mmCIF file of C-alpha atoms in Angstrom:
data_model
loop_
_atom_site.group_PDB
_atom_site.id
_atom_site.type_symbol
_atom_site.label_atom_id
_atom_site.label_comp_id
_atom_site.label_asym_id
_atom_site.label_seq_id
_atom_site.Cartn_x
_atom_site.Cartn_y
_atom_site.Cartn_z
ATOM 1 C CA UNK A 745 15.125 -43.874 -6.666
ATOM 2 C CA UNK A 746 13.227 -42.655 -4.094
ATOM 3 C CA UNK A 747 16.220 -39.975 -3.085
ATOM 4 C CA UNK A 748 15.346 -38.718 -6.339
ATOM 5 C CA UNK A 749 11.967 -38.765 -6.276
ATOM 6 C CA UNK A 750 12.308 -36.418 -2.738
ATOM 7 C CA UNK A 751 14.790 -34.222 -4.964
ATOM 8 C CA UNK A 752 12.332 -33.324 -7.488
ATOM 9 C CA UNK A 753 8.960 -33.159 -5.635
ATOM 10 C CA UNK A 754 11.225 -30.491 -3.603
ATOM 11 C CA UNK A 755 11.825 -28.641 -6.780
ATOM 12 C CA UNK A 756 8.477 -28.784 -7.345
ATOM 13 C CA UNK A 757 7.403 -27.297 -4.009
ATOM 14 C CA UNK A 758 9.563 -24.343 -5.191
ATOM 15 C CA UNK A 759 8.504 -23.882 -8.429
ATOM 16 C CA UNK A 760 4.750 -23.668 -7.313
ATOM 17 C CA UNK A 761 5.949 -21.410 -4.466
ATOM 18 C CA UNK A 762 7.674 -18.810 -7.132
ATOM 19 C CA UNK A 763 4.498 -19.136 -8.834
ATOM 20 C CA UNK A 764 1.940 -18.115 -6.642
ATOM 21 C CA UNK A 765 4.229 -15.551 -5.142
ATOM 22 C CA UNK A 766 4.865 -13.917 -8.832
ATOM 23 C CA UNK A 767 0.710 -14.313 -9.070
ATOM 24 C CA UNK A 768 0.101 -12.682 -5.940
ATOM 25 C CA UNK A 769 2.669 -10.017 -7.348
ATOM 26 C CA UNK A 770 1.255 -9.356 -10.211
ATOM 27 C CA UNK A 771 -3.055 -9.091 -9.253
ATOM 28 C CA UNK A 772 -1.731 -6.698 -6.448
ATOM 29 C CA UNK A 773 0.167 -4.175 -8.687
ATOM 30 C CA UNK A 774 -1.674 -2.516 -11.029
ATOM 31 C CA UNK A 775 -1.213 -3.052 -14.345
ATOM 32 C CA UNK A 776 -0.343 0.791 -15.094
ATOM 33 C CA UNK A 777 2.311 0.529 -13.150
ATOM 34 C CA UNK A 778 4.019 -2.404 -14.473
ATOM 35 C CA UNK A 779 3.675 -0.994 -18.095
ATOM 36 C CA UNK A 780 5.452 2.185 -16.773
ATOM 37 C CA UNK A 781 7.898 3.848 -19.099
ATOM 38 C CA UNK A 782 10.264 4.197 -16.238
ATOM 39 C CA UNK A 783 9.656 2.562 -12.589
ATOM 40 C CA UNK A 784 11.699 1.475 -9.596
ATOM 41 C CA UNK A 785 11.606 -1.443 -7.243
ATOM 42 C CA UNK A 786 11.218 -1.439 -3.489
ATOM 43 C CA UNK A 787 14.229 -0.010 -2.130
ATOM 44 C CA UNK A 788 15.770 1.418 -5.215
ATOM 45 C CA UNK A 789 16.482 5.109 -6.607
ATOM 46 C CA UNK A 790 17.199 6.523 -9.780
ATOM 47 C CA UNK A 791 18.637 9.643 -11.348
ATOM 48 C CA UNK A 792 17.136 10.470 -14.899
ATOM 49 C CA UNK A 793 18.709 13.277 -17.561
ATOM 50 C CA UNK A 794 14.830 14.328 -19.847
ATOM 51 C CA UNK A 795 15.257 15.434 -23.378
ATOM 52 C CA UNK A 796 14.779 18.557 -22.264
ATOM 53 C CA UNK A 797 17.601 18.748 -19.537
ATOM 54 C CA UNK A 798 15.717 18.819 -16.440
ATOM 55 C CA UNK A 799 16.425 16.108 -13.663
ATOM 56 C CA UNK A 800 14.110 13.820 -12.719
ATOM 57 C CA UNK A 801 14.813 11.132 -9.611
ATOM 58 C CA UNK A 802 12.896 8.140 -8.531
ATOM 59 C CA UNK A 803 12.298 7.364 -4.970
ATOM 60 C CA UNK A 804 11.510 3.504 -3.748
ATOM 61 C CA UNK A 805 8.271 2.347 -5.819
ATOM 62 C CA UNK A 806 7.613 4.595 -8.259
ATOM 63 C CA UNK A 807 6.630 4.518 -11.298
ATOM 64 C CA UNK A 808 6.340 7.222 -13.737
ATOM 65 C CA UNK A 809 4.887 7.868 -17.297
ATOM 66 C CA UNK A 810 6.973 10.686 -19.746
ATOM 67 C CA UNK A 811 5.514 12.323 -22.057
ATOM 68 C CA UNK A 812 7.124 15.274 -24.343
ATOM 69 C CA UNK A 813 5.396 16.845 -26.944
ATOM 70 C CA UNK A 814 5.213 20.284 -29.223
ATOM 71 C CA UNK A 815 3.136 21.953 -26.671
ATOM 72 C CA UNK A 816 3.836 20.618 -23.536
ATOM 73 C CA UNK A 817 6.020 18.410 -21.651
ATOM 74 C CA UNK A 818 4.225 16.120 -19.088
ATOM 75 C CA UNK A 819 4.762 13.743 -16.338
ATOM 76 C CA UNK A 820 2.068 10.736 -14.953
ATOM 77 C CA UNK A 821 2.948 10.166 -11.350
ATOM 78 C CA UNK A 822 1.731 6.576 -11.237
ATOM 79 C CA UNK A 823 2.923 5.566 -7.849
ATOM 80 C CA UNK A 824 5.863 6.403 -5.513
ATOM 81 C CA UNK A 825 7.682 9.457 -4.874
ATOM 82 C CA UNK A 826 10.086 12.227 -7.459
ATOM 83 C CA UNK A 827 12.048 15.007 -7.151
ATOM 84 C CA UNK A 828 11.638 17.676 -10.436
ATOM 85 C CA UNK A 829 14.461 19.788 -11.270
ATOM 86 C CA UNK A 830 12.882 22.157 -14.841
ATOM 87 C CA UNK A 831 15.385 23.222 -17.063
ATOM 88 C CA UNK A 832 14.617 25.956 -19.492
ATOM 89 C CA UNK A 833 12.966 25.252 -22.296
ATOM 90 C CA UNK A 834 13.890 26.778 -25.804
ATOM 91 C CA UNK A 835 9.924 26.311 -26.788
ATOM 92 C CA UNK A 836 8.801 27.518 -23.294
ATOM 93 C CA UNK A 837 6.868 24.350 -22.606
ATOM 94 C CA UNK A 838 4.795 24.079 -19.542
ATOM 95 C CA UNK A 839 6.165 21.661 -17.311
ATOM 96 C CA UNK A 840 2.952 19.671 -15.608
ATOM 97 C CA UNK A 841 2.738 16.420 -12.953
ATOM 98 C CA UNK A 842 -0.156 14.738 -13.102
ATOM 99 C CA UNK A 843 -1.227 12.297 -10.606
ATOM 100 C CA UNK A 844 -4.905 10.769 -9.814
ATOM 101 C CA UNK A 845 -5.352 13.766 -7.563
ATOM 102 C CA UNK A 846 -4.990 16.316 -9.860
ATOM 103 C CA UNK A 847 -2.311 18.551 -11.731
ATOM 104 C CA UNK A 848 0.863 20.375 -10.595
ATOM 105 C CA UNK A 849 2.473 23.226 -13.086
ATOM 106 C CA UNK A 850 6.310 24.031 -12.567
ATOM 107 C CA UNK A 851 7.029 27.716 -12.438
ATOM 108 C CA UNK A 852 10.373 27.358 -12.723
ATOM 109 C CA UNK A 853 11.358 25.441 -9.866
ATOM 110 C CA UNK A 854 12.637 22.338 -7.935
ATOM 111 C CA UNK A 855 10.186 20.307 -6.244
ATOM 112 C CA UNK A 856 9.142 16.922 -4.475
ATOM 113 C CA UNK A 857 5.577 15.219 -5.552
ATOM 114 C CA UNK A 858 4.380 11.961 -3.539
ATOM 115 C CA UNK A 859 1.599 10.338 -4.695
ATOM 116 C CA UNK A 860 0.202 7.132 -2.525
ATOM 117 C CA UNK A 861 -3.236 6.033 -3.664
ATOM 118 C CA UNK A 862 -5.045 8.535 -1.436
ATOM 119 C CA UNK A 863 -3.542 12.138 -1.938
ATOM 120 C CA UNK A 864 -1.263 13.792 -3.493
ATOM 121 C CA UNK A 865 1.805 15.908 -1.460
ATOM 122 C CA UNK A 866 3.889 18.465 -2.901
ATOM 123 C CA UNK A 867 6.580 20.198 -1.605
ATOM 124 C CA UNK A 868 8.487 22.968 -2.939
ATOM 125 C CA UNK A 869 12.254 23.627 -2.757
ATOM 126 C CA UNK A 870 12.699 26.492 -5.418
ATOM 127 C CA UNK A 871 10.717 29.216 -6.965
ATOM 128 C CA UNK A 872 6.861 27.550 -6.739
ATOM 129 C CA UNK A 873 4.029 25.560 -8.633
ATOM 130 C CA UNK A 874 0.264 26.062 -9.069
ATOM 131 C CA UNK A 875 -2.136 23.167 -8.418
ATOM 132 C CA UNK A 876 -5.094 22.141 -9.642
ATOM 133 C CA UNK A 877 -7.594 19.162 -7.740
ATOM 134 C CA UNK A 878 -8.961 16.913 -10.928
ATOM 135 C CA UNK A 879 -12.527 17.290 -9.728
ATOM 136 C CA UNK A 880 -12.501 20.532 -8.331
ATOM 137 C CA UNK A 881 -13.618 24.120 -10.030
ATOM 138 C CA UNK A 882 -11.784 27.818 -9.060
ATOM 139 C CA UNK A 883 -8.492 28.810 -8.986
ATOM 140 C CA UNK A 884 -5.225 27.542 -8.587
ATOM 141 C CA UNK A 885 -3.439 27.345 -5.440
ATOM 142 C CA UNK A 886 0.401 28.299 -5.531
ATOM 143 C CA UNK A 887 2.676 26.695 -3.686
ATOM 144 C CA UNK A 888 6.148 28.948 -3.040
ATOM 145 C CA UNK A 889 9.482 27.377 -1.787
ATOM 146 C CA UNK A 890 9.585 26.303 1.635
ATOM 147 C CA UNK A 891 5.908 25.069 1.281
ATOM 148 C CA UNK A 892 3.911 21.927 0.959
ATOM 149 C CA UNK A 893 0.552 21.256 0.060
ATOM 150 C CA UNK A 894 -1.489 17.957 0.348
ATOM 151 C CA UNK A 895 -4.704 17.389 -2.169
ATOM 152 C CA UNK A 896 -7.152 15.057 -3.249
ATOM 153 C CA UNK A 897 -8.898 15.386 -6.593
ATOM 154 C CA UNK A 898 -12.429 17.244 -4.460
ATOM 155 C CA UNK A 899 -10.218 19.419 -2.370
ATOM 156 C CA UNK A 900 -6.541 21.343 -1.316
ATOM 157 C CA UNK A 901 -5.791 20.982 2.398
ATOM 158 C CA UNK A 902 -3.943 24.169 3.809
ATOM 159 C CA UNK A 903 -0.553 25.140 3.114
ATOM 160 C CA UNK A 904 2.129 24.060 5.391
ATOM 161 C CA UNK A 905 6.040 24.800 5.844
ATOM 162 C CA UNK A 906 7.677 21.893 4.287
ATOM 163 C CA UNK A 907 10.308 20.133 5.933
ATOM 164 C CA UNK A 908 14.334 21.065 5.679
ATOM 165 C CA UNK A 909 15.190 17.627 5.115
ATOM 166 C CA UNK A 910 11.839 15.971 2.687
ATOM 167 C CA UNK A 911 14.506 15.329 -0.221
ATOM 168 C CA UNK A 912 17.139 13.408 1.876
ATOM 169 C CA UNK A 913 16.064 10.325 0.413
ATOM 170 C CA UNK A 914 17.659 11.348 -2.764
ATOM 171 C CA UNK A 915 21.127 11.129 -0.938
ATOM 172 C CA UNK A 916 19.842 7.751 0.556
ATOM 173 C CA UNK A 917 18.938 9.261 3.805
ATOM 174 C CA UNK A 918 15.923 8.920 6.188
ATOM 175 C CA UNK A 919 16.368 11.891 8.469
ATOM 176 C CA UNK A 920 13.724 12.347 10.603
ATOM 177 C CA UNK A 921 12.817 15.052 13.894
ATOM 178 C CA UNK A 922 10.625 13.922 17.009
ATOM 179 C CA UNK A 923 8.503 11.446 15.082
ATOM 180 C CA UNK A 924 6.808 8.709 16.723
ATOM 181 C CA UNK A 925 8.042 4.989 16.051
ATOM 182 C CA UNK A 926 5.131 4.040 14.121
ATOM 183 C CA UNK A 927 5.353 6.919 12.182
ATOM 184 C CA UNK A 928 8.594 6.079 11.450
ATOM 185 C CA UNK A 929 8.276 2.157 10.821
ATOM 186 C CA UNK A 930 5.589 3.028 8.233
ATOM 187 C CA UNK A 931 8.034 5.271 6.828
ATOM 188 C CA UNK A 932 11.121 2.776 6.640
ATOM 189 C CA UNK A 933 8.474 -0.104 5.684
ATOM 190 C CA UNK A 934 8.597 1.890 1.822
ATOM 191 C CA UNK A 935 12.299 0.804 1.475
ATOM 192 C CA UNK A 936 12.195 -2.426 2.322
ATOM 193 C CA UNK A 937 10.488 -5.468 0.990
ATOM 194 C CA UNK A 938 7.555 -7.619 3.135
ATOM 195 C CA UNK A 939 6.139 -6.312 6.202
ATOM 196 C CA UNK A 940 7.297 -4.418 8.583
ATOM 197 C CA UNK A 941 5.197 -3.031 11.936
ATOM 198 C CA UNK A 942 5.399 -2.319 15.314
ATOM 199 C CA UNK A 943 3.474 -2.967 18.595
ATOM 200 C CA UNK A 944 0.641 -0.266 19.596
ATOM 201 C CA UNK A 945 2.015 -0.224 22.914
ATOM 202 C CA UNK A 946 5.468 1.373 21.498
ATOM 203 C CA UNK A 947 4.113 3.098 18.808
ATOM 204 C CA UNK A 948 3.804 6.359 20.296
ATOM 205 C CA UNK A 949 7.163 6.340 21.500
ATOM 206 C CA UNK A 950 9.630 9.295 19.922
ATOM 207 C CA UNK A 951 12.898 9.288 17.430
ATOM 208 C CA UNK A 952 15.012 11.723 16.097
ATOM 209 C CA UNK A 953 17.894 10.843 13.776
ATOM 210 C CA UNK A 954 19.696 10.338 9.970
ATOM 211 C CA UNK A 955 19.192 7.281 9.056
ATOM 212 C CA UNK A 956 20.859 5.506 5.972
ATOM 213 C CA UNK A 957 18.361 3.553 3.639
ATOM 214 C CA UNK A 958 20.974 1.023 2.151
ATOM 215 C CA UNK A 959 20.249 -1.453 4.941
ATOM 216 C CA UNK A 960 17.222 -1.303 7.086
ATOM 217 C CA UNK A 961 18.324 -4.480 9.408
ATOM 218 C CA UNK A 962 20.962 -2.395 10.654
ATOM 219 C CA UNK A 963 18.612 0.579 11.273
ATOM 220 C CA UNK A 964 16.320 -2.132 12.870
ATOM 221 C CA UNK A 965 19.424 -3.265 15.540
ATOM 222 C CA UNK A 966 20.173 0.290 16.214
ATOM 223 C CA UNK A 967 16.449 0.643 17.312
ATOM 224 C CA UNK A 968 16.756 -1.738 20.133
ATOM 225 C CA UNK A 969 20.167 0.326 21.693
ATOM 226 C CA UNK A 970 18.017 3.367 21.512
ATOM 227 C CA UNK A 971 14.580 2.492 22.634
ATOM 228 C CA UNK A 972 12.988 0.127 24.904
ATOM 229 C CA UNK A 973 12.320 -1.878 21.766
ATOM 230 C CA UNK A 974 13.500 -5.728 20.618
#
């Protein structure tokens, strides 16, 4: 009897356990996000085919709202990371991201949008989009390929070249060029569930390298070979 007792207060322990983890869970993602019409966990991807042909991929995170209409055809960039590829559009349709920061319009083009609760980044691999802050009056700012472009909703920062390899995460690649380590571990932290950090005192410390996203504990060992790291 009392085996059993010990068997089920364990069970117990669990159950309460699951509980206040899937609590903790759900007060810390907002709700937005969870009602999403399309959203990925931590560490996963996804490849999406819209009504209207174009491509639209998920990085880790994300979480997206779709919607298509007689005038327009829209995307709410809720959270995460995507990669737009427009197709053309028998109504000629504007093709528009929205995030909290502000708007981006397609002009016929393939481009990466990153959204993280702070500003907005887009980056431009085709042709180029205009951009509009939410809270901010004038013109546009165009973005052309090979550009990127970081915004809140007051203000644009200045245009930048984008880097050659942003969209490697879509072939489930981290590849990275003379970045510091804690640059990097807050990087690799986005595909990978709990936390993940590293000491101030190596933080500053450089890495170069391709780096495959379908299991960080082996990009974690290689580390240690590399660096002065354990």
């Amino acid at each position: 009897a009392r085996a059993k007792r010990r068997d089920v207060l364990k069970v117990l322990s669990l159950l309460l356990a699951a509980g206040g983890a899937g609590t903790l869970a759900w007060s810390t993602t907002p709700l937005p996000t969870l009602m999403a019409d399309q959203r990925t966990v931590t560490g996963e991807r996804r490849r999406l085919r819209l009504d209207d042909g174009s491509l639209l991929m998920l990085n880790t995170a994300t979480a997206v709202d779709i919607h298509y209409s007689a005038s327009v055809r829209e995307i709410q960039l809720l959270s995460g990371e995507i990669q737009i590829e427009t197709a053309p559009d028998a109504q000629a349709r504007p093709f528009i991201v929205h995030t909290p920061s502000g708007s981006i319009r397609a002009l016929g083009t393939r481009f990466v949008v990153r959204y993280d609760a702070q500003r907005t980044r887009v980056s431009v691999q085709e042709h180029a989009v205009e951009v509009r802050c939410a809270s901010a009056t004038g013109s546009a700012v165009r973005v052309n390929s090979g550009q990127q472009l970081d915004f809140v909703s007051t203000e644009a920062g200045t245009l930048q070249q984008s880097p050659s390899q942003l969209d490697a995460w879509t072939r489930g690649m981290l590849v990275i060029e003379d970045w510091s380590l804690g640059d990097f571990i807050s990087e690799l932290q986005r595909y990978r569930p709990g936390h993940l950090g590293c000491a101030s005192a190596v933080a500053q410390l450089r890495i170069s390298g391709a780096f495959h996203l379908g299991d960080s504990d082996v990009i974690l060992d290689n580390l240690t070979s590399t660096l002065p790291v354990r």
